[in-house]
mmCIF file of C-alpha atoms in Angstrom:
data_model
loop_
_atom_site.group_PDB
_atom_site.id
_atom_site.type_symbol
_atom_site.label_atom_id
_atom_site.label_comp_id
_atom_site.label_asym_id
_atom_site.label_seq_id
_atom_site.Cartn_x
_atom_site.Cartn_y
_atom_site.Cartn_z
ATOM 1 C CA MET Q 1 12.591 -18.643 3.007
ATOM 2 C CA THR Q 2 13.539 -18.995 -0.643
ATOM 3 C CA MET Q 3 11.526 -17.488 -3.112
ATOM 4 C CA GLN Q 4 10.506 -19.440 -6.772
ATOM 5 C CA ASN Q 5 8.970 -17.816 -9.735
ATOM 6 C CA THR Q 6 6.206 -19.550 -11.139
ATOM 7 C CA ALA Q 7 4.202 -19.548 -13.639
ATOM 8 C CA ARG Q 8 2.421 -15.820 -14.870
ATOM 9 C CA VAL Q 9 -1.326 -15.001 -13.811
ATOM 10 C CA SER Q 10 -3.449 -13.200 -16.114
ATOM 11 C CA ALA Q 11 -6.647 -10.937 -15.205
ATOM 12 C CA GLU Q 12 -10.100 -12.095 -16.040
ATOM 13 C CA PRO Q 13 -11.258 -9.927 -19.118
ATOM 14 C CA ALA Q 14 -12.686 -6.093 -17.824
ATOM 15 C CA GLY Q 15 -16.214 -6.328 -16.991
ATOM 16 C CA PRO Q 16 -18.375 -8.950 -15.160
ATOM 17 C CA ALA Q 17 -15.746 -11.628 -14.889
ATOM 18 C CA ARG Q 18 -13.451 -9.198 -13.200
ATOM 19 C CA GLU Q 19 -15.724 -8.098 -11.095
ATOM 20 C CA GLN Q 20 -16.711 -11.481 -9.983
ATOM 21 C CA ALA Q 21 -12.993 -12.616 -9.763
ATOM 22 C CA PHE Q 22 -12.597 -9.747 -6.843
ATOM 23 C CA GLN Q 23 -15.645 -11.008 -4.891
ATOM 24 C CA HIS Q 24 -14.236 -14.263 -5.263
ATOM 25 C CA ALA Q 25 -11.119 -13.026 -3.564
ATOM 26 C CA LEU Q 26 -13.255 -10.857 -0.780
ATOM 27 C CA ASP Q 27 -15.204 -14.440 -0.257
ATOM 28 C CA VAL Q 28 -11.900 -16.369 0.259
ATOM 29 C CA LEU Q 29 -10.038 -13.529 2.168
ATOM 30 C CA VAL Q 30 -12.921 -13.807 4.583
ATOM 31 C CA GLU Q 31 -12.394 -17.700 5.186
ATOM 32 C CA ARG Q 32 -8.557 -17.267 4.629
ATOM 33 C CA ARG Q 33 -7.833 -13.964 7.008
ATOM 34 C CA ASP Q 34 -6.849 -15.918 10.110
ATOM 35 C CA GLU Q 35 -4.444 -17.927 8.196
ATOM 36 C CA PHE Q 36 -3.035 -15.665 6.636
ATOM 37 C CA ALA Q 37 -2.061 -13.562 10.126
ATOM 38 C CA GLU Q 38 -1.365 -16.620 11.923
ATOM 39 C CA GLN Q 39 1.474 -18.103 8.995
ATOM 40 C CA GLY Q 40 2.527 -13.713 8.742
ATOM 41 C CA TYR Q 41 2.481 -13.865 4.951
ATOM 42 C CA VAL Q 42 -0.154 -13.530 2.417
ATOM 43 C CA PRO Q 43 0.547 -16.664 -0.235
ATOM 44 C CA ARG Q 44 1.272 -16.692 -3.594
ATOM 45 C CA ASP Q 45 -2.053 -18.530 -4.808
ATOM 46 C CA PHE Q 46 -4.090 -15.396 -2.964
ATOM 47 C CA ILE Q 47 -1.889 -12.987 -4.688
ATOM 48 C CA ASP Q 48 -2.784 -14.971 -8.139
ATOM 49 C CA LEU Q 49 -6.646 -14.641 -7.171
ATOM 50 C CA LEU Q 50 -5.847 -10.547 -6.800
ATOM 51 C CA LYS Q 51 -4.240 -10.930 -10.288
ATOM 52 C CA LYS Q 52 -7.310 -12.311 -11.796
ATOM 53 C CA ALA Q 53 -9.624 -9.312 -10.239
ATOM 54 C CA GLY Q 54 -6.880 -6.958 -12.087
ATOM 55 C CA ILE Q 55 -5.245 -5.646 -8.976
ATOM 56 C CA TYR Q 56 -1.254 -6.426 -10.260
ATOM 57 C CA ARG Q 57 -2.163 -4.840 -13.942
ATOM 58 C CA ALA Q 58 -3.685 -1.388 -12.573
ATOM 59 C CA SER Q 59 -0.530 0.241 -12.959
ATOM 60 C CA THR Q 60 1.360 -1.334 -15.811
ATOM 61 C CA PRO Q 61 1.465 0.910 -18.700
ATOM 62 C CA GLU Q 62 -1.148 0.397 -21.853
ATOM 63 C CA ARG Q 63 1.966 0.466 -24.237
ATOM 64 C CA PHE Q 64 2.666 -2.818 -22.029
ATOM 65 C CA GLY Q 65 -0.799 -4.175 -22.096
ATOM 66 C CA GLY Q 66 -1.474 -3.070 -19.047
ATOM 67 C CA GLU Q 67 -4.790 -1.200 -17.838
ATOM 68 C CA PRO Q 68 -4.132 1.523 -15.643
ATOM 69 C CA MET Q 69 -6.769 2.323 -13.035
ATOM 70 C CA PRO Q 70 -7.298 6.126 -11.902
ATOM 71 C CA PRO Q 71 -5.710 6.246 -8.230
ATOM 72 C CA ALA Q 72 -8.988 6.774 -6.823
ATOM 73 C CA GLU Q 73 -10.753 3.864 -8.144
ATOM 74 C CA PHE Q 74 -7.502 1.406 -7.315
ATOM 75 C CA LEU Q 75 -7.565 3.169 -4.131
ATOM 76 C CA ARG Q 76 -11.305 2.164 -3.745
ATOM 77 C CA LEU Q 77 -10.921 -1.404 -4.204
ATOM 78 C CA ILE Q 78 -7.850 -1.771 -1.382
ATOM 79 C CA GLU Q 79 -10.492 0.192 1.027
ATOM 80 C CA ARG Q 80 -12.996 -2.740 0.067
ATOM 81 C CA ILE Q 81 -9.972 -5.630 0.606
ATOM 82 C CA SER Q 82 -9.147 -3.689 3.724
ATOM 83 C CA GLU Q 83 -12.497 -3.662 5.388
ATOM 84 C CA VAL Q 84 -12.168 -7.713 5.044
ATOM 85 C CA ASP Q 85 -8.584 -7.625 6.262
ATOM 86 C CA PRO Q 86 -6.525 -4.730 6.501
ATOM 87 C CA ALA Q 87 -3.086 -6.552 5.853
ATOM 88 C CA THR Q 88 -4.096 -8.055 2.706
ATOM 89 C CA GLY Q 89 -5.070 -4.717 1.769
ATOM 90 C CA TRP Q 90 -1.481 -3.428 2.569
ATOM 91 C CA VAL Q 91 -0.017 -5.937 -0.016
ATOM 92 C CA ALA Q 92 -2.376 -5.882 -2.050
ATOM 93 C CA SER Q 93 -2.072 -2.339 -2.531
ATOM 94 C CA PHE Q 94 1.189 -2.492 -4.059
ATOM 95 C CA GLY Q 95 -0.208 -3.590 -7.317
ATOM 96 C CA SER Q 96 -0.133 0.368 -7.687
ATOM 97 C CA ALA Q 97 4.136 0.102 -7.505
ATOM 98 C CA LEU Q 98 4.526 -0.641 -10.978
ATOM 99 C CA THR Q 99 4.183 3.503 -11.454
ATOM 100 C CA TYR Q 100 7.853 3.221 -10.250
ATOM 101 C CA PHE Q 101 8.958 0.796 -12.978
ATOM 102 C CA ALA Q 102 8.492 3.731 -15.544
ATOM 103 C CA ALA Q 103 11.435 5.271 -15.104
ATOM 104 C CA LEU Q 104 13.511 2.248 -16.020
ATOM 105 C CA PRO Q 105 14.794 2.214 -19.797
ATOM 106 C CA GLU Q 106 11.847 1.512 -22.065
ATOM 107 C CA GLU Q 107 13.872 -2.223 -23.172
ATOM 108 C CA THR Q 108 13.806 -3.120 -19.752
ATOM 109 C CA GLN Q 109 9.998 -2.334 -19.417
ATOM 110 C CA ALA Q 110 9.338 -4.260 -22.434
ATOM 111 C CA GLU Q 111 11.336 -7.116 -21.126
ATOM 112 C CA ILE Q 112 9.872 -7.264 -17.723
ATOM 113 C CA TYR Q 113 6.498 -7.466 -19.299
ATOM 114 C CA ALA Q 114 7.345 -9.678 -21.982
ATOM 115 C CA ASP Q 115 4.972 -12.313 -20.644
ATOM 116 C CA GLY Q 116 2.145 -9.984 -19.276
ATOM 117 C CA PRO Q 117 1.298 -7.198 -17.382
ATOM 118 C CA ASP Q 118 -0.081 -8.711 -14.098
ATOM 119 C CA ILE Q 119 3.032 -8.242 -12.058
ATOM 120 C CA CYS Q 120 3.893 -8.393 -8.476
ATOM 121 C CA PHE Q 121 6.707 -6.273 -6.977
ATOM 122 C CA ALA Q 122 7.752 -6.028 -3.435
ATOM 123 C CA GLY Q 123 10.692 -3.831 -2.257
ATOM 124 C CA GLY Q 124 13.051 -3.822 0.781
ATOM 125 C CA LEU Q 125 14.159 -0.593 0.344
ATOM 126 C CA PHE Q 126 15.816 0.091 3.806
ATOM 127 C CA PRO Q 127 18.554 0.663 4.464
ATOM 128 C CA MET Q 128 19.828 1.960 1.588
ATOM 129 C CA HIS Q 129 23.337 -0.062 1.050
ATOM 130 C CA GLU Q 130 26.367 1.408 -0.741
ATOM 131 C CA PRO Q 131 27.124 -1.084 -3.905
ATOM 132 C CA GLU Q 132 30.130 -2.369 -5.406
ATOM 133 C CA VAL Q 133 30.222 -0.451 -8.897
ATOM 134 C CA VAL Q 134 31.323 -2.921 -11.901
ATOM 135 C CA GLU Q 135 31.273 -2.609 -15.346
ATOM 136 C CA GLY Q 136 27.561 -2.769 -16.484
ATOM 137 C CA GLY Q 137 26.010 -2.221 -13.502
ATOM 138 C CA TYR Q 138 26.691 -3.171 -9.360
ATOM 139 C CA ARG Q 139 27.443 -6.044 -7.233
ATOM 140 C CA CYS Q 140 25.402 -5.788 -4.401
ATOM 141 C CA THR Q 141 25.469 -7.700 -0.686
ATOM 142 C CA GLY Q 142 23.181 -6.660 2.444
ATOM 143 C CA VAL Q 143 20.043 -7.065 4.244
ATOM 144 C CA TRP Q 144 17.022 -4.545 3.513
ATOM 145 C CA GLN Q 145 14.255 -4.473 5.828
ATOM 146 C CA PHE Q 146 10.107 -4.239 5.500
ATOM 147 C CA ALA Q 147 9.743 -6.366 1.761
ATOM 148 C CA SER Q 148 5.836 -6.564 2.559
ATOM 149 C CA GLY Q 149 4.228 -9.011 0.222
ATOM 150 C CA CYS Q 150 7.725 -10.640 -0.634
ATOM 151 C CA ALA Q 151 6.246 -13.862 -0.478
ATOM 152 C CA GLY Q 152 4.121 -13.479 -3.576
ATOM 153 C CA ALA Q 153 6.335 -11.401 -5.610
ATOM 154 C CA ASP Q 154 7.549 -12.035 -9.200
ATOM 155 C CA ILE Q 155 10.262 -8.731 -9.030
ATOM 156 C CA LEU Q 156 11.961 -7.757 -5.337
ATOM 157 C CA GLY Q 157 13.351 -4.231 -5.254
ATOM 158 C CA VAL Q 158 16.161 -3.176 -2.840
ATOM 159 C CA GLY Q 159 17.539 0.467 -2.338
ATOM 160 C CA LEU Q 160 20.953 1.425 -3.043
ATOM 161 C CA ALA Q 161 22.632 4.868 -1.935
ATOM 162 C CA GLY Q 162 22.811 7.338 -4.222
ATOM 163 C CA GLY Q 163 25.218 9.758 -5.275
ATOM 164 C CA GLU Q 164 26.155 12.919 -6.806
ATOM 165 C CA GLU Q 165 24.680 11.467 -10.325
ATOM 166 C CA THR Q 166 21.604 10.940 -8.627
ATOM 167 C CA ASN Q 167 21.465 14.448 -6.595
ATOM 168 C CA GLY Q 168 21.672 12.154 -3.664
ATOM 169 C CA ARG Q 169 18.491 10.398 -4.334
ATOM 170 C CA PRO Q 170 18.122 6.853 -3.620
ATOM 171 C CA ILE Q 171 18.113 4.245 -6.137
ATOM 172 C CA THR Q 172 16.189 1.009 -6.388
ATOM 173 C CA ALA Q 173 17.537 -2.130 -8.109
ATOM 174 C CA LEU Q 174 15.489 -4.787 -9.028
ATOM 175 C CA VAL Q 175 16.485 -8.908 -8.708
ATOM 176 C CA ASP Q 176 14.844 -11.790 -9.214
ATOM 177 C CA PRO Q 177 13.196 -13.818 -6.193
ATOM 178 C CA SER Q 178 15.534 -16.546 -7.024
ATOM 179 C CA GLN Q 179 18.582 -14.205 -6.491
ATOM 180 C CA ALA Q 180 17.307 -13.470 -3.037
ATOM 181 C CA GLU Q 181 16.635 -15.020 0.264
ATOM 182 C CA ILE Q 182 13.726 -13.978 2.593
ATOM 183 C CA ARG Q 183 15.029 -13.709 6.177
ATOM 184 C CA VAL Q 184 11.983 -14.198 8.159
ATOM 185 C CA ASN Q 185 11.883 -11.677 10.867
ATOM 186 C CA TRP Q 186 8.484 -9.803 10.980
ATOM 187 C CA ASP Q 187 7.082 -10.558 14.384
ATOM 188 C CA VAL Q 188 5.001 -7.826 15.140
ATOM 189 C CA SER Q 189 1.550 -6.902 16.697
ATOM 190 C CA GLY Q 190 0.006 -5.097 13.561
ATOM 191 C CA MET Q 191 -0.174 -5.984 10.083
ATOM 192 C CA LYS Q 192 1.481 -9.207 10.637
ATOM 193 C CA ALA Q 193 0.106 -11.026 7.398
ATOM 194 C CA THR Q 194 2.251 -8.331 5.104
ATOM 195 C CA GLY Q 195 5.102 -10.756 5.656
ATOM 196 C CA SER Q 196 7.374 -7.738 5.484
ATOM 197 C CA ASN Q 197 10.378 -10.021 5.892
ATOM 198 C CA GLN Q 198 13.969 -9.154 4.813
ATOM 199 C CA VAL Q 199 15.597 -9.495 1.429
ATOM 200 C CA VAL Q 200 19.071 -10.862 1.520
ATOM 201 C CA LEU Q 201 21.498 -10.550 -1.334
ATOM 202 C CA ASP Q 202 24.916 -11.794 -1.555
ATOM 203 C CA ASP Q 203 27.207 -10.720 -4.048
ATOM 204 C CA VAL Q 204 24.418 -10.256 -6.447
ATOM 205 C CA PHE Q 205 25.741 -8.567 -10.000
ATOM 206 C CA ILE Q 206 22.358 -6.563 -11.098
ATOM 207 C CA PRO Q 207 22.710 -4.496 -14.006
ATOM 208 C CA ALA Q 208 22.716 -0.896 -14.572
ATOM 209 C CA SER Q 209 19.270 -1.452 -16.822
ATOM 210 C CA ARG Q 210 17.380 -2.928 -13.861
ATOM 211 C CA THR Q 211 17.807 0.271 -11.634
ATOM 212 C CA PHE Q 212 16.339 3.562 -11.508
ATOM 213 C CA ILE Q 213 15.939 6.694 -9.512
ATOM 214 C CA ARG Q 214 13.202 6.649 -6.968
ATOM 215 C CA GLY Q 215 10.878 9.410 -7.912
ATOM 216 C CA SER Q 216 12.697 10.420 -11.260
ATOM 217 C CA GLU Q 217 10.897 11.135 -14.221
ATOM 218 C CA PRO Q 218 9.402 8.174 -15.900
ATOM 219 C CA ARG Q 219 10.113 7.226 -19.761
ATOM 220 C CA ILE Q 220 6.395 6.178 -20.463
ATOM 221 C CA ASP Q 221 4.262 9.382 -20.895
ATOM 222 C CA GLU Q 222 0.875 8.498 -19.894
ATOM 223 C CA PRO Q 223 -2.064 9.794 -17.487
ATOM 224 C CA PHE Q 224 -1.105 7.615 -14.704
ATOM 225 C CA THR Q 225 3.015 8.065 -14.968
ATOM 226 C CA ARG Q 226 2.538 11.802 -14.400
ATOM 227 C CA TYR Q 227 0.171 11.168 -11.424
ATOM 228 C CA PRO Q 228 2.765 11.832 -8.169
ATOM 229 C CA ALA Q 229 4.589 8.729 -7.729
ATOM 230 C CA LEU Q 230 5.796 9.215 -4.287
ATOM 231 C CA ALA Q 231 2.228 10.384 -2.999
ATOM 232 C CA TYR Q 232 0.818 7.612 -4.669
ATOM 233 C CA ALA Q 233 2.938 5.137 -2.513
ATOM 234 C CA ALA Q 234 1.612 6.970 0.484
ATOM 235 C CA GLN Q 235 -1.627 6.705 -0.277
ATOM 236 C CA VAL Q 236 -2.383 3.085 -1.170
ATOM 237 C CA LEU Q 237 -1.154 2.747 2.681
ATOM 238 C CA ALA Q 238 -3.091 5.148 3.887
ATOM 239 C CA VAL Q 239 -6.203 3.601 2.671
ATOM 240 C CA THR Q 240 -5.750 0.315 4.424
ATOM 241 C CA GLY Q 241 -6.481 2.790 7.311
ATOM 242 C CA LEU Q 242 -9.903 3.757 5.809
ATOM 243 C CA GLY Q 243 -11.065 0.021 5.646
ATOM 244 C CA ALA Q 244 -9.815 -0.724 9.336
ATOM 245 C CA ALA Q 245 -11.715 2.371 10.323
ATOM 246 C CA ARG Q 246 -14.785 1.687 8.256
ATOM 247 C CA ALA Q 247 -15.385 -1.819 9.205
ATOM 248 C CA ALA Q 248 -14.707 -1.053 13.256
ATOM 249 C CA LEU Q 249 -17.283 1.382 13.039
ATOM 250 C CA ASP Q 250 -19.523 -1.095 11.208
ATOM 251 C CA TYR Q 251 -19.152 -3.389 13.977
ATOM 252 C CA CYS Q 252 -19.933 -0.972 16.307
ATOM 253 C CA THR Q 253 -23.271 -0.129 14.393
ATOM 254 C CA GLU Q 254 -24.421 -3.572 13.385
ATOM 255 C CA VAL Q 255 -23.361 -6.029 16.111
ATOM 256 C CA ALA Q 256 -21.996 -4.745 19.720
ATOM 257 C CA SER Q 257 -24.904 -2.239 19.779
ATOM 258 C CA ALA Q 258 -27.380 -4.827 19.858
ATOM 259 C CA ARG Q 259 -26.045 -6.127 22.878
ATOM 260 C CA THR Q 260 -26.245 -5.783 26.832
ATOM 261 C CA SER Q 261 -23.580 -5.289 29.221
ATOM 262 C CA ILE Q 262 -22.189 -8.070 30.674
ATOM 263 C CA THR Q 263 -23.114 -6.428 33.836
ATOM 264 C CA GLY Q 264 -26.360 -6.585 33.193
ATOM 265 C CA GLY Q 265 -27.142 -3.011 32.431
ATOM 266 C CA SER Q 266 -28.885 -1.414 29.073
ATOM 267 C CA LYS Q 267 -27.950 -2.196 25.598
ATOM 268 C CA ARG Q 268 -24.734 0.495 24.524
ATOM 269 C CA SER Q 269 -26.709 1.699 21.719
ATOM 270 C CA ALA Q 270 -29.027 3.281 24.318
ATOM 271 C CA ARG Q 271 -26.568 5.111 25.851
ATOM 272 C CA PRO Q 272 -26.158 8.788 25.174
ATOM 273 C CA SER Q 273 -22.335 8.522 25.370
ATOM 274 C CA TYR Q 274 -22.181 5.478 22.653
ATOM 275 C CA GLN Q 275 -24.569 7.151 20.529
ATOM 276 C CA ASP Q 276 -22.529 10.338 20.537
ATOM 277 C CA GLY Q 277 -19.278 8.712 20.078
ATOM 278 C CA LEU Q 278 -20.635 6.655 17.133
ATOM 279 C CA ALA Q 279 -21.617 10.026 15.377
ATOM 280 C CA ARG Q 280 -18.493 11.393 15.842
ATOM 281 C CA GLY Q 281 -16.553 8.554 14.106
ATOM 282 C CA GLU Q 282 -18.777 8.560 11.663
ATOM 283 C CA ALA Q 283 -18.076 12.322 11.086
ATOM 284 C CA ARG Q 284 -14.523 12.116 11.417
ATOM 285 C CA LEU Q 285 -14.062 8.884 9.095
ATOM 286 C CA ARG Q 286 -16.591 10.533 6.401
ATOM 287 C CA SER Q 287 -14.759 13.883 7.090
ATOM 288 C CA ALA Q 288 -11.515 12.555 6.570
ATOM 289 C CA ARG Q 289 -12.288 10.162 3.416
ATOM 290 C CA SER Q 290 -13.692 13.455 1.304
ATOM 291 C CA PHE Q 291 -10.536 15.382 1.873
ATOM 292 C CA PHE Q 292 -8.749 12.201 0.804
ATOM 293 C CA TYR Q 293 -10.392 11.568 -2.505
ATOM 294 C CA GLU Q 294 -11.045 14.885 -3.280
ATOM 295 C CA THR Q 295 -8.116 15.887 -3.532
ATOM 296 C CA THR Q 296 -6.738 12.509 -5.314
ATOM 297 C CA ASP Q 297 -9.611 13.186 -8.074
ATOM 298 C CA GLN Q 298 -8.259 16.985 -8.369
ATOM 299 C CA VAL Q 299 -4.480 15.725 -8.579
ATOM 300 C CA TRP Q 300 -6.036 13.476 -11.115
ATOM 301 C CA GLN Q 301 -7.993 15.792 -13.602
ATOM 302 C CA LYS Q 302 -4.459 17.795 -14.186
ATOM 303 C CA ALA Q 303 -2.437 14.610 -15.048
ATOM 304 C CA LEU Q 304 -5.186 13.935 -17.343
ATOM 305 C CA ALA Q 305 -5.029 16.908 -19.303
ATOM 306 C CA ASP Q 306 -1.259 16.981 -18.820
ATOM 307 C CA GLU Q 307 -1.349 19.743 -16.828
ATOM 308 C CA PRO Q 308 1.593 21.052 -14.154
ATOM 309 C CA ILE Q 309 0.954 19.754 -10.691
ATOM 310 C CA ASP Q 310 2.364 22.211 -8.567
ATOM 311 C CA ASP Q 311 4.292 21.877 -5.244
ATOM 312 C CA ASP Q 312 1.351 23.325 -3.306
ATOM 313 C CA LEU Q 313 -1.096 20.830 -4.796
ATOM 314 C CA ARG Q 314 1.355 17.952 -4.193
ATOM 315 C CA ALA Q 315 1.374 19.279 -0.208
ATOM 316 C CA LEU Q 316 -2.197 18.736 -0.312
ATOM 317 C CA LEU Q 317 -2.184 15.507 -1.459
ATOM 318 C CA ARG Q 318 0.381 14.435 0.804
ATOM 319 C CA LEU Q 319 -1.813 16.077 3.788
ATOM 320 C CA ALA Q 320 -4.924 14.443 3.062
ATOM 321 C CA THR Q 321 -3.118 10.923 2.978
ATOM 322 C CA THR Q 322 -1.614 11.782 6.080
ATOM 323 C CA HIS Q 323 -4.392 13.017 7.832
ATOM 324 C CA VAL Q 324 -6.603 10.412 6.845
ATOM 325 C CA ALA Q 325 -4.135 7.572 8.286
ATOM 326 C CA HIS Q 326 -4.336 9.674 11.612
ATOM 327 C CA GLU Q 327 -8.021 10.443 11.373
ATOM 328 C CA CYS Q 328 -8.735 6.345 11.213
ATOM 329 C CA ARG Q 329 -6.393 5.664 13.589
ATOM 330 C CA SER Q 330 -8.446 7.534 16.075
ATOM 331 C CA VAL Q 331 -11.267 6.369 14.715
ATOM 332 C CA VAL Q 332 -10.715 2.683 15.391
ATOM 333 C CA LEU Q 333 -9.494 3.890 18.569
ATOM 334 C CA ASP Q 334 -12.607 5.402 19.721
ATOM 335 C CA ALA Q 335 -14.477 2.310 18.074
ATOM 336 C CA PHE Q 336 -12.605 0.083 20.594
ATOM 337 C CA ASP Q 337 -13.310 2.189 23.412
ATOM 338 C CA LEU Q 338 -17.398 1.834 22.424
ATOM 339 C CA ALA Q 339 -16.807 -1.991 22.156
ATOM 340 C CA GLY Q 340 -16.079 -2.155 26.038
ATOM 341 C CA THR Q 341 -14.351 -4.929 27.916
ATOM 342 C CA GLY Q 342 -14.566 -7.819 25.615
ATOM 343 C CA ALA Q 343 -12.782 -5.967 22.901
ATOM 344 C CA ILE Q 344 -9.771 -7.030 24.610
ATOM 345 C CA TYR Q 345 -9.714 -10.632 23.916
ATOM 346 C CA ARG Q 346 -7.343 -11.828 21.214
ATOM 347 C CA THR Q 347 -10.361 -13.551 19.132
ATOM 348 C CA HIS Q 348 -12.753 -10.405 19.197
ATOM 349 C CA PRO Q 349 -13.298 -9.220 15.955
ATOM 350 C CA LEU Q 350 -12.062 -5.679 16.613
ATOM 351 C CA GLN Q 351 -8.547 -7.007 17.372
ATOM 352 C CA ARG Q 352 -7.753 -7.496 13.601
ATOM 353 C CA TYR Q 353 -9.029 -3.720 12.610
ATOM 354 C CA LEU Q 354 -7.355 -2.029 16.033
ATOM 355 C CA GLN Q 355 -3.955 -3.641 15.667
ATOM 356 C CA ASP Q 356 -3.771 -3.250 12.131
ATOM 357 C CA GLY Q 357 -5.481 0.158 11.926
ATOM 358 C CA LEU Q 358 -2.698 1.678 14.043
ATOM 359 C CA VAL Q 359 -0.030 0.751 11.752
ATOM 360 C CA PRO Q 360 -0.419 3.215 8.617
ATOM 361 C CA ALA Q 361 -0.062 6.322 10.667
ATOM 362 C CA GLN Q 362 3.585 4.864 11.844
ATOM 363 C CA HIS Q 363 4.615 4.558 8.409
ATOM 364 C CA ALA Q 364 7.821 7.252 7.799
ATOM 365 C CA MET Q 365 5.661 8.517 4.565
ATOM 366 C CA LEU Q 366 2.428 9.292 7.088
ATOM 367 C CA ASN Q 367 4.026 10.223 10.051
ATOM 368 C CA SER Q 368 3.463 13.478 11.722
ATOM 369 C CA ALA Q 369 6.345 14.924 10.180
ATOM 370 C CA THR Q 370 4.389 15.348 7.198
ATOM 371 C CA TYR Q 371 2.325 17.752 8.647
ATOM 372 C CA GLU Q 372 5.169 20.019 9.176
ATOM 373 C CA ALA Q 373 6.515 19.656 5.591
ATOM 374 C CA VAL Q 374 3.417 20.473 4.033
ATOM 375 C CA GLY Q 375 3.159 23.720 6.432
ATOM 376 C CA ALA Q 376 6.077 24.817 5.534
ATOM 377 C CA ILE Q 377 5.478 24.436 1.313
ATOM 378 C CA LEU Q 378 2.170 26.460 1.817
ATOM 379 C CA LEU Q 379 3.951 29.521 3.749
ATOM 380 C CA GLY Q 380 6.690 29.122 0.632
ATOM 381 C CA MET Q 381 9.558 27.829 2.739
ATOM 382 C CA LYS Q 382 11.348 24.677 2.629
ATOM 383 C CA PRO Q 383 10.336 21.649 3.736
ATOM 384 C CA SER Q 384 12.745 19.762 6.132
ATOM 385 C CA VAL Q 385 11.686 15.950 4.971
ATOM 386 C CA PRO Q 386 13.520 14.781 1.779
ATOM 387 C CA SER Q 387 12.316 14.769 -1.647
ATOM 388 C CA PHE Q 388 8.899 16.149 -0.235
ATOM 389 C CA PRO Q 389 6.203 16.081 -1.628
#
């Protein structure tokens, strides 16, 4: 798959026009989500609808025409998209990824945003390859995995191994999609539509000015760039689980509870076990969601006030994020159990939320190791997870 750039699409004006654009995107998604899953990616024409809804200027600095959203506001939009289709929510979540670009030289940022602030970025950051260092930058050859959303990207990123000059932290290098080949290898059962295929470069020169150390200090000082970038990268993925869990419980409440058993038994909703399971699912989901957004708002207020965000608070943000991913996975599984035998069919509505809702907790930034790392920080110890929190 060879990627080509197209004319830049801009967001509708803030207010009713943008809200209508967002609702239109949701309506189209209801009609096309099966198509996206079948083809294995979210296409550029739908990315353009998300751009019109403001998703892809949500982390562009104001200095360059962006309209940065408070993290909780953006996360709630991704949650709503994910209630329709979690995989498309995952792709839309990379509207947050431009926060990384704040670490680029200001001249490079100005160049990237010269045609407008609505930029779709996709990165295949692992494995980190050793580049050839040449005058003015790097020459890069290699294959990188998991480039979610690459089918609609304006800019691609690849991961390079850092050295002493980066304190071992990885480098992200930016390339134009026309410089790369997208090798289709995304054959999965969950998050099919993310199109997280391979990025292939063959002796591509990348100027040093188009690279940055991931997680390094931003060159632009705005409230959004003060918010912890690595934690936010985990949050925008975890929130897709919230959408999946919400949709799964809503199905159990609104649809499945009205049906009688195929064996001729009573409605499931009349069974104490069904009532108990539904109530416990609501409690787990709402509790995890509250912790997630409460901590997000707490950290955001620090960023707004330009106050230090210490490691303990950053760790709690990572904890709330991992916790919501794992709790949502459990809620989706409980909803699947409540729905009964019919839910095993591939065409059953819960299959979308089951298959996609299990994925966030599998991600490297959200797996169980996070709990151990947070515990170490809260105890005043060094975590075993690199670059944490």
